[in-house]
Amino acid sequence: MTADLIEISIVTSNEAEEAVAALLERVSGLTPVLYTAQDRPATKVTVYLDRKHRWTDARKNAVLRGLALLRAEGLDVGPGRLRLRRLRAESWVNAWKRHFRPIEIGQALLLKPSWSRRTPKAAQAVVTLDPGLSFGTGQHPTTRFCLEQIVACRNLAHPPSLLDAGTGSGILAIAAAKLGYRPILAFDFDPASIKAARANARANNVAARARFLRGDLRCPPIEPGARFDVVCANLTTDLLMVEAKRIARWMRPEGRLVLAGILAVEFRDVFKAYERLGLKLVTTRVEREWQCGAFARTRQRKPL
């Protein structure tokens, strides 16, 4: 990355971070990065604009109105100040280096940035991924849950197959390739995400083992009748609800469906929607305001 960026950030309370992130994403059209400092109860919500995006007065005013509405609804948004600054690409990368640390998923997987000197344990697969404008570095609890399920399900078949719906940076598909999954299909509606995911796959030497295609849930780049051992859908609750039948259809009979991106207060509705399709909740986790779940079929059903 060589061009300068515009950093748009809001420091808010941990309680309000998701509402503020949703506001900033809606106005900017970009996926925010959330960073919570361990020594203080506050979260910095940030989007980075490159030369293809513009920050207008209309967008600024929309964010300010949105923050005012959140306050009026009784949500503590903390400082809630909107800050803009020009950031040289080198400075952006150096800022990430202060808090982007290696992550271990059990004994099977190590995720680390390129500047880390961390060495893997014996038989530990390594994914090297630097932060970028596409979502997904393993730092977020929803991404970690998906990675843990990919590790846990690697013996479902020999080898297991994977579908990654909403791939972002490609981290799930790349990790699956490192763990021996094949075939692997990943898609995203954002062309910038697909470009980044392909570059990340090349950097990890797995470009030949994972396909990254542009598409969305309503028009997915999946052949009719294709089924997968593991289906990961780290998406928004509304998409998971509206497209539940389609998503569940991609599972093989003995497969596993991993759903993430769900606020804990919304999880029951998602659970009920997939339960009606004959799925049972195998495992779930609540971390901060997020709840994720992995599902399997309760019984053999006719094709959906």
mmCIF file of C-alpha atoms in Angstrom:
data_model
loop_
_atom_site.group_PDB
_atom_site.id
_atom_site.type_symbol
_atom_site.label_atom_id
_atom_site.label_comp_id
_atom_site.label_asym_id
_atom_site.label_seq_id
_atom_site.Cartn_x
_atom_site.Cartn_y
_atom_site.Cartn_z
ATOM 1 C CA MET A 1 0.000 0.000 0.000
ATOM 2 C CA THR A 2 1.610 3.273 -1.103
ATOM 3 C CA ALA A 3 -1.153 5.879 -1.102
ATOM 4 C CA ASP A 4 -1.984 7.960 1.935
ATOM 5 C CA LEU A 5 -5.228 7.231 3.769
ATOM 6 C CA ILE A 6 -7.809 9.285 5.607
ATOM 7 C CA GLU A 7 -8.500 7.863 9.062
ATOM 8 C CA ILE A 8 -12.051 8.457 10.306
ATOM 9 C CA SER A 9 -12.358 7.393 13.934
ATOM 10 C CA ILE A 10 -14.697 7.611 16.908
ATOM 11 C CA VAL A 11 -13.678 6.720 20.466
ATOM 12 C CA THR A 12 -16.681 5.282 22.237
ATOM 13 C CA SER A 13 -17.650 3.100 25.185
ATOM 14 C CA ASN A 14 -17.391 -0.673 24.983
ATOM 15 C CA GLU A 15 -21.138 -0.797 25.458
ATOM 16 C CA ALA A 16 -21.781 1.295 22.351
ATOM 17 C CA GLU A 17 -18.990 0.033 20.087
ATOM 18 C CA GLU A 18 -21.225 -2.092 17.847
ATOM 19 C CA ALA A 19 -23.873 0.582 17.436
ATOM 20 C CA VAL A 20 -21.193 3.139 16.590
ATOM 21 C CA ALA A 21 -19.468 0.696 14.223
ATOM 22 C CA ALA A 22 -22.780 0.041 12.450
ATOM 23 C CA LEU A 23 -23.349 3.779 12.117
ATOM 24 C CA LEU A 24 -19.890 4.408 10.666
ATOM 25 C CA GLU A 25 -20.191 1.450 8.285
ATOM 26 C CA ARG A 26 -23.591 2.591 7.055
ATOM 27 C CA VAL A 27 -22.386 6.126 6.350
ATOM 28 C CA SER A 28 -18.957 5.278 4.901
ATOM 29 C CA GLY A 29 -19.773 2.027 3.134
ATOM 30 C CA LEU A 30 -16.614 0.514 4.625
ATOM 31 C CA THR A 31 -16.039 -2.150 7.267
ATOM 32 C CA PRO A 32 -14.771 -0.550 10.489
ATOM 33 C CA VAL A 33 -11.795 -1.741 12.504
ATOM 34 C CA LEU A 34 -12.404 -1.937 16.266
ATOM 35 C CA TYR A 35 -9.570 -1.672 18.750
ATOM 36 C CA THR A 36 -10.192 -1.993 22.496
ATOM 37 C CA ALA A 37 -7.319 -1.066 24.767
ATOM 38 C CA GLN A 38 -6.844 -3.480 27.649
ATOM 39 C CA ASP A 39 -6.088 -0.740 30.146
ATOM 40 C CA ARG A 40 -9.177 1.390 29.542
ATOM 41 C CA PRO A 41 -12.923 0.823 29.022
ATOM 42 C CA ALA A 42 -13.089 2.418 25.580
ATOM 43 C CA THR A 43 -13.052 1.295 21.948
ATOM 44 C CA LYS A 44 -11.721 3.109 18.915
ATOM 45 C CA VAL A 45 -13.898 2.539 15.846
ATOM 46 C CA THR A 46 -12.102 3.390 12.614
ATOM 47 C CA VAL A 47 -12.502 3.284 8.855
ATOM 48 C CA TYR A 48 -9.733 4.087 6.390
ATOM 49 C CA LEU A 49 -10.582 5.920 3.194
ATOM 50 C CA ASP A 50 -8.317 5.585 0.179
ATOM 51 C CA ARG A 51 -8.331 7.651 -2.982
ATOM 52 C CA LYS A 52 -11.495 5.908 -4.219
ATOM 53 C CA HIS A 53 -13.594 7.230 -1.349
ATOM 54 C CA ARG A 54 -14.520 10.738 -0.282
ATOM 55 C CA TRP A 55 -15.417 12.074 3.138
ATOM 56 C CA THR A 56 -18.007 14.777 2.534
ATOM 57 C CA ASP A 57 -19.745 17.215 4.841
ATOM 58 C CA ALA A 58 -22.946 15.245 4.273
ATOM 59 C CA ARG A 59 -21.303 12.073 5.605
ATOM 60 C CA LYS A 60 -19.824 13.934 8.550
ATOM 61 C CA ASN A 61 -23.207 15.400 9.468
ATOM 62 C CA ALA A 62 -24.867 11.991 9.103
ATOM 63 C CA VAL A 63 -22.435 10.512 11.636
ATOM 64 C CA LEU A 64 -22.976 13.399 14.055
ATOM 65 C CA ARG A 65 -26.754 13.025 13.779
ATOM 66 C CA GLY A 66 -26.440 9.293 14.326
ATOM 67 C CA LEU A 67 -24.366 9.781 17.488
ATOM 68 C CA ALA A 68 -26.917 12.261 18.777
ATOM 69 C CA LEU A 69 -29.721 9.745 18.178
ATOM 70 C CA LEU A 70 -27.831 7.022 20.037
ATOM 71 C CA ARG A 71 -27.416 9.362 22.995
ATOM 72 C CA ALA A 72 -31.098 10.312 22.854
ATOM 73 C CA GLU A 73 -31.994 6.602 23.022
ATOM 74 C CA GLY A 74 -30.049 6.326 26.275
ATOM 75 C CA LEU A 75 -26.905 4.638 24.952
ATOM 76 C CA ASP A 76 -23.678 5.747 26.593
ATOM 77 C CA VAL A 77 -21.433 6.470 23.602
ATOM 78 C CA GLY A 78 -18.594 7.715 25.795
ATOM 79 C CA PRO A 79 -16.527 10.573 24.313
ATOM 80 C CA GLY A 80 -18.197 9.988 20.937
ATOM 81 C CA ARG A 81 -15.959 12.473 19.165
ATOM 82 C CA LEU A 82 -15.457 12.220 15.415
ATOM 83 C CA ARG A 83 -11.824 12.618 14.385
ATOM 84 C CA LEU A 84 -10.314 12.892 10.912
ATOM 85 C CA ARG A 85 -6.640 12.793 10.032
ATOM 86 C CA ARG A 86 -4.461 12.085 7.047
ATOM 87 C CA LEU A 87 -2.323 9.044 7.621
ATOM 88 C CA ARG A 88 0.704 8.036 5.627
ATOM 89 C CA ALA A 89 0.603 4.375 4.649
ATOM 90 C CA GLU A 90 3.756 3.668 6.633
ATOM 91 C CA SER A 91 2.239 5.232 9.750
ATOM 92 C CA TRP A 92 -0.910 3.128 9.336
ATOM 93 C CA VAL A 93 1.109 -0.078 9.257
ATOM 94 C CA ASN A 94 3.230 0.985 12.246
ATOM 95 C CA ALA A 95 0.087 1.754 14.237
ATOM 96 C CA TRP A 96 -1.107 -1.806 13.662
ATOM 97 C CA LYS A 97 2.217 -3.212 14.826
ATOM 98 C CA ARG A 98 1.561 -1.886 18.321
ATOM 99 C CA HIS A 99 -1.409 -4.167 18.937
ATOM 100 C CA PHE A 100 -1.651 -6.832 16.219
ATOM 101 C CA ARG A 101 -0.178 -9.903 17.890
ATOM 102 C CA PRO A 102 0.121 -13.565 16.852
ATOM 103 C CA ILE A 103 -2.853 -15.805 17.649
ATOM 104 C CA GLU A 104 -2.768 -19.518 18.370
ATOM 105 C CA ILE A 105 -5.769 -21.723 17.665
ATOM 106 C CA GLY A 106 -4.906 -24.676 19.859
ATOM 107 C CA GLN A 107 -1.915 -26.711 18.765
ATOM 108 C CA ALA A 108 -2.992 -26.741 15.121
ATOM 109 C CA LEU A 109 -2.793 -23.176 13.861
ATOM 110 C CA LEU A 110 -0.726 -20.022 14.295
ATOM 111 C CA LEU A 111 -1.762 -16.708 12.752
ATOM 112 C CA LYS A 112 0.793 -13.948 12.714
ATOM 113 C CA PRO A 113 1.698 -10.735 10.916
ATOM 114 C CA SER A 114 4.697 -10.738 8.602
ATOM 115 C CA TRP A 115 6.801 -8.709 11.018
ATOM 116 C CA SER A 116 6.399 -11.231 13.867
ATOM 117 C CA ARG A 117 9.337 -13.491 14.683
ATOM 118 C CA ARG A 118 7.106 -16.001 16.462
ATOM 119 C CA THR A 119 8.017 -19.568 15.489
ATOM 120 C CA PRO A 120 5.309 -22.244 15.224
ATOM 121 C CA LYS A 121 5.111 -25.294 17.415
ATOM 122 C CA ALA A 122 5.704 -28.716 15.935
ATOM 123 C CA ALA A 123 3.012 -29.594 13.333
ATOM 124 C CA GLN A 124 1.413 -26.147 13.729
ATOM 125 C CA ALA A 125 0.207 -24.669 10.429
ATOM 126 C CA VAL A 126 1.076 -20.999 9.934
ATOM 127 C CA VAL A 127 -1.004 -18.265 8.305
ATOM 128 C CA THR A 128 0.779 -14.977 7.712
ATOM 129 C CA LEU A 129 -1.663 -12.114 7.376
ATOM 130 C CA ASP A 130 -1.066 -8.403 7.714
ATOM 131 C CA PRO A 131 -3.954 -6.056 8.523
ATOM 132 C CA GLY A 132 -5.542 -4.404 5.522
ATOM 133 C CA LEU A 133 -8.680 -2.602 4.466
ATOM 134 C CA SER A 134 -10.539 -5.922 4.166
ATOM 135 C CA PHE A 135 -12.116 -7.354 7.298
ATOM 136 C CA GLY A 136 -10.570 -10.348 9.044
ATOM 137 C CA THR A 137 -7.263 -10.753 10.883
ATOM 138 C CA GLY A 138 -8.281 -13.235 13.576
ATOM 139 C CA GLN A 139 -8.350 -10.560 16.267
ATOM 140 C CA HIS A 140 -12.154 -10.338 16.334
ATOM 141 C CA PRO A 141 -14.008 -12.908 18.492
ATOM 142 C CA THR A 142 -16.302 -13.915 15.621
ATOM 143 C CA THR A 143 -13.345 -14.673 13.343
ATOM 144 C CA ARG A 144 -11.592 -16.618 16.095
ATOM 145 C CA PHE A 145 -14.673 -18.746 16.680
ATOM 146 C CA CYS A 146 -14.822 -19.632 12.978
ATOM 147 C CA LEU A 147 -11.120 -20.505 12.982
ATOM 148 C CA GLU A 148 -11.575 -22.725 16.029
ATOM 149 C CA GLN A 149 -14.409 -24.572 14.323
ATOM 150 C CA ILE A 150 -12.345 -25.064 11.164
ATOM 151 C CA VAL A 151 -9.632 -26.598 13.344
ATOM 152 C CA ALA A 152 -12.157 -28.756 15.222
ATOM 153 C CA CYS A 153 -13.854 -30.011 12.040
ATOM 154 C CA ARG A 154 -10.765 -30.883 10.032
ATOM 155 C CA ASN A 155 -11.438 -34.611 10.524
ATOM 156 C CA LEU A 156 -15.074 -34.545 9.376
ATOM 157 C CA ALA A 157 -13.972 -35.990 6.028
ATOM 158 C CA HIS A 158 -10.724 -36.960 4.316
ATOM 159 C CA PRO A 159 -10.213 -34.258 3.246
ATOM 160 C CA PRO A 160 -13.076 -31.969 4.297
ATOM 161 C CA SER A 161 -14.425 -29.276 1.986
ATOM 162 C CA LEU A 162 -15.138 -25.667 2.966
ATOM 163 C CA LEU A 163 -17.431 -22.871 1.858
ATOM 164 C CA ASP A 164 -16.641 -19.403 3.226
ATOM 165 C CA ALA A 165 -19.530 -16.992 2.662
ATOM 166 C CA GLY A 166 -18.379 -13.396 3.116
ATOM 167 C CA THR A 167 -14.668 -14.131 3.045
ATOM 168 C CA GLY A 168 -13.305 -10.609 3.648
ATOM 169 C CA SER A 169 -9.531 -10.948 3.863
ATOM 170 C CA GLY A 170 -9.745 -14.662 3.047
ATOM 171 C CA ILE A 171 -8.413 -15.702 6.446
ATOM 172 C CA LEU A 172 -10.799 -18.634 6.956
ATOM 173 C CA ALA A 173 -10.226 -20.122 3.525
ATOM 174 C CA ILE A 174 -6.455 -19.687 3.818
ATOM 175 C CA ALA A 175 -6.398 -21.323 7.251
ATOM 176 C CA ALA A 176 -8.502 -24.203 5.913
ATOM 177 C CA ALA A 177 -6.084 -24.690 3.022
ATOM 178 C CA LYS A 178 -3.180 -24.818 5.458
ATOM 179 C CA LEU A 179 -5.047 -27.478 7.441
ATOM 180 C CA GLY A 180 -5.643 -29.697 4.419
ATOM 181 C CA TYR A 181 -9.204 -28.807 3.421
ATOM 182 C CA ARG A 182 -10.163 -29.202 -0.227
ATOM 183 C CA PRO A 183 -11.949 -28.103 -2.249
ATOM 184 C CA ILE A 184 -12.309 -24.614 -0.800
ATOM 185 C CA LEU A 185 -14.642 -21.970 -2.213
ATOM 186 C CA ALA A 186 -14.866 -18.446 -0.779
ATOM 187 C CA PHE A 187 -16.930 -15.518 -2.002
ATOM 188 C CA ASP A 188 -17.656 -11.910 -1.093
ATOM 189 C CA PHE A 189 -19.757 -9.162 -2.653
ATOM 190 C CA ASP A 190 -16.897 -6.634 -2.322
ATOM 191 C CA PRO A 191 -14.405 -6.765 -5.226
ATOM 192 C CA ALA A 192 -11.732 -5.171 -3.032
ATOM 193 C CA SER A 193 -12.097 -8.051 -0.555
ATOM 194 C CA ILE A 194 -11.697 -10.643 -3.307
ATOM 195 C CA LYS A 195 -8.596 -8.872 -4.585
ATOM 196 C CA ALA A 196 -7.120 -8.772 -1.071
ATOM 197 C CA ALA A 197 -8.061 -12.390 -0.343
ATOM 198 C CA ARG A 198 -6.366 -13.612 -3.524
ATOM 199 C CA ALA A 199 -3.246 -11.640 -2.667
ATOM 200 C CA ASN A 200 -3.236 -13.084 0.848
ATOM 201 C CA ALA A 201 -3.643 -16.598 -0.550
ATOM 202 C CA ARG A 202 -0.676 -16.064 -2.873
ATOM 203 C CA ALA A 203 1.414 -14.763 0.029
ATOM 204 C CA ASN A 204 0.606 -17.956 1.951
ATOM 205 C CA ASN A 205 1.275 -20.221 -1.039
ATOM 206 C CA VAL A 206 -2.269 -21.607 -1.131
ATOM 207 C CA ALA A 207 -3.642 -19.779 -4.190
ATOM 208 C CA ALA A 208 -4.012 -23.084 -6.054
ATOM 209 C CA ARG A 209 -6.007 -24.653 -3.215
ATOM 210 C CA ALA A 210 -8.716 -22.030 -2.650
ATOM 211 C CA ARG A 211 -11.020 -20.251 -5.103
ATOM 212 C CA PHE A 212 -12.064 -16.677 -4.335
ATOM 213 C CA LEU A 213 -15.029 -15.405 -6.329
ATOM 214 C CA ARG A 214 -17.201 -12.316 -6.293
ATOM 215 C CA GLY A 215 -20.851 -12.850 -5.409
ATOM 216 C CA ASP A 216 -23.414 -12.467 -2.660
ATOM 217 C CA LEU A 217 -25.944 -14.688 -0.934
ATOM 218 C CA ARG A 218 -28.709 -13.852 -3.378
ATOM 219 C CA CYS A 219 -26.576 -14.723 -6.392
ATOM 220 C CA PRO A 220 -23.773 -16.946 -5.080
ATOM 221 C CA PRO A 221 -21.041 -18.265 -7.397
ATOM 222 C CA ILE A 222 -21.839 -21.851 -6.400
ATOM 223 C CA GLU A 223 -22.820 -24.651 -8.736
ATOM 224 C CA PRO A 224 -26.348 -26.003 -8.166
ATOM 225 C CA GLY A 225 -26.235 -29.009 -5.894
ATOM 226 C CA ALA A 226 -22.798 -28.204 -4.456
ATOM 227 C CA ARG A 227 -22.477 -29.277 -0.818
ATOM 228 C CA PHE A 228 -19.689 -28.753 1.706
ATOM 229 C CA ASP A 229 -18.489 -30.430 4.893
ATOM 230 C CA VAL A 230 -18.026 -27.072 6.631
ATOM 231 C CA VAL A 231 -19.919 -23.895 5.790
ATOM 232 C CA CYS A 232 -18.772 -20.672 7.480
ATOM 233 C CA ALA A 233 -21.028 -17.625 7.330
ATOM 234 C CA ASN A 234 -19.623 -14.714 9.330
ATOM 235 C CA LEU A 235 -22.281 -12.226 8.269
ATOM 236 C CA THR A 236 -24.858 -9.862 9.693
ATOM 237 C CA THR A 237 -27.898 -11.196 11.505
ATOM 238 C CA ASP A 238 -30.353 -9.944 8.894
ATOM 239 C CA LEU A 239 -28.556 -11.822 6.103
ATOM 240 C CA LEU A 240 -28.319 -14.988 8.182
ATOM 241 C CA MET A 241 -32.056 -14.820 8.871
ATOM 242 C CA VAL A 242 -33.296 -13.932 5.395
ATOM 243 C CA GLU A 243 -31.061 -16.472 3.636
ATOM 244 C CA ALA A 244 -31.215 -19.230 6.263
ATOM 245 C CA LYS A 245 -32.702 -21.845 3.954
ATOM 246 C CA ARG A 246 -30.149 -21.189 1.226
ATOM 247 C CA ILE A 247 -27.227 -21.274 3.665
ATOM 248 C CA ALA A 248 -28.387 -24.505 5.315
ATOM 249 C CA ARG A 249 -28.782 -26.124 1.889
ATOM 250 C CA TRP A 250 -25.019 -25.875 1.296
ATOM 251 C CA MET A 251 -24.264 -28.296 4.162
ATOM 252 C CA ARG A 252 -23.586 -31.946 3.527
ATOM 253 C CA PRO A 253 -25.781 -34.285 5.632
ATOM 254 C CA GLU A 254 -23.006 -34.881 8.164
ATOM 255 C CA GLY A 255 -21.565 -31.386 7.795
ATOM 256 C CA ARG A 256 -21.151 -28.455 10.124
ATOM 257 C CA LEU A 257 -22.569 -24.937 9.760
ATOM 258 C CA VAL A 258 -20.682 -22.146 11.538
ATOM 259 C CA LEU A 259 -22.598 -18.897 12.041
ATOM 260 C CA ALA A 260 -20.967 -15.736 13.357
ATOM 261 C CA GLY A 261 -21.381 -11.964 13.237
ATOM 262 C CA ILE A 262 -24.421 -12.183 15.524
ATOM 263 C CA LEU A 263 -25.065 -9.913 18.481
ATOM 264 C CA ALA A 264 -25.839 -11.933 21.613
ATOM 265 C CA VAL A 265 -29.229 -10.242 21.964
ATOM 266 C CA GLU A 266 -30.148 -11.459 18.459
ATOM 267 C CA PHE A 267 -28.796 -14.997 18.710
ATOM 268 C CA ARG A 268 -32.004 -16.642 19.901
ATOM 269 C CA ASP A 269 -33.826 -15.514 16.753
ATOM 270 C CA VAL A 270 -31.069 -16.948 14.564
ATOM 271 C CA PHE A 271 -31.040 -20.177 16.548
ATOM 272 C CA LYS A 272 -34.803 -20.598 16.134
ATOM 273 C CA ALA A 273 -34.627 -19.933 12.389
ATOM 274 C CA TYR A 274 -32.059 -22.681 11.841
ATOM 275 C CA GLU A 275 -33.697 -25.046 14.307
ATOM 276 C CA ARG A 276 -36.831 -24.918 12.155
ATOM 277 C CA LEU A 277 -34.674 -26.155 9.266
ATOM 278 C CA GLY A 278 -33.728 -29.288 11.187
ATOM 279 C CA LEU A 279 -30.436 -28.091 12.652
ATOM 280 C CA LYS A 280 -29.254 -28.433 16.217
ATOM 281 C CA LEU A 281 -26.818 -26.206 18.056
ATOM 282 C CA VAL A 282 -23.619 -28.165 18.691
ATOM 283 C CA THR A 283 -21.607 -25.449 20.421
ATOM 284 C CA THR A 284 -21.925 -21.750 21.094
ATOM 285 C CA ARG A 285 -19.906 -18.998 22.712
ATOM 286 C CA VAL A 286 -20.617 -15.528 23.986
ATOM 287 C CA GLU A 287 -17.693 -13.109 23.981
ATOM 288 C CA ARG A 288 -18.322 -9.483 24.753
ATOM 289 C CA GLU A 289 -21.520 -8.590 22.857
ATOM 290 C CA TRP A 290 -21.115 -11.343 20.231
ATOM 291 C CA GLN A 291 -22.549 -14.847 20.173
ATOM 292 C CA CYS A 292 -21.523 -17.463 17.607
ATOM 293 C CA GLY A 293 -22.751 -20.979 17.031
ATOM 294 C CA ALA A 294 -21.966 -24.211 15.172
ATOM 295 C CA PHE A 295 -24.844 -26.364 13.930
ATOM 296 C CA ALA A 296 -25.328 -29.931 12.708
ATOM 297 C CA ARG A 297 -28.369 -31.750 11.353
ATOM 298 C CA THR A 298 -30.671 -33.315 13.907
ATOM 299 C CA ARG A 299 -31.802 -36.010 11.465
ATOM 300 C CA GLN A 300 -31.643 -36.939 7.825
ATOM 301 C CA ARG A 301 -33.878 -34.624 5.839
ATOM 302 C CA LYS A 302 -34.969 -34.355 2.283
ATOM 303 C CA PRO A 303 -32.897 -31.806 0.320
ATOM 304 C CA LEU A 304 -33.922 -28.246 1.110
#
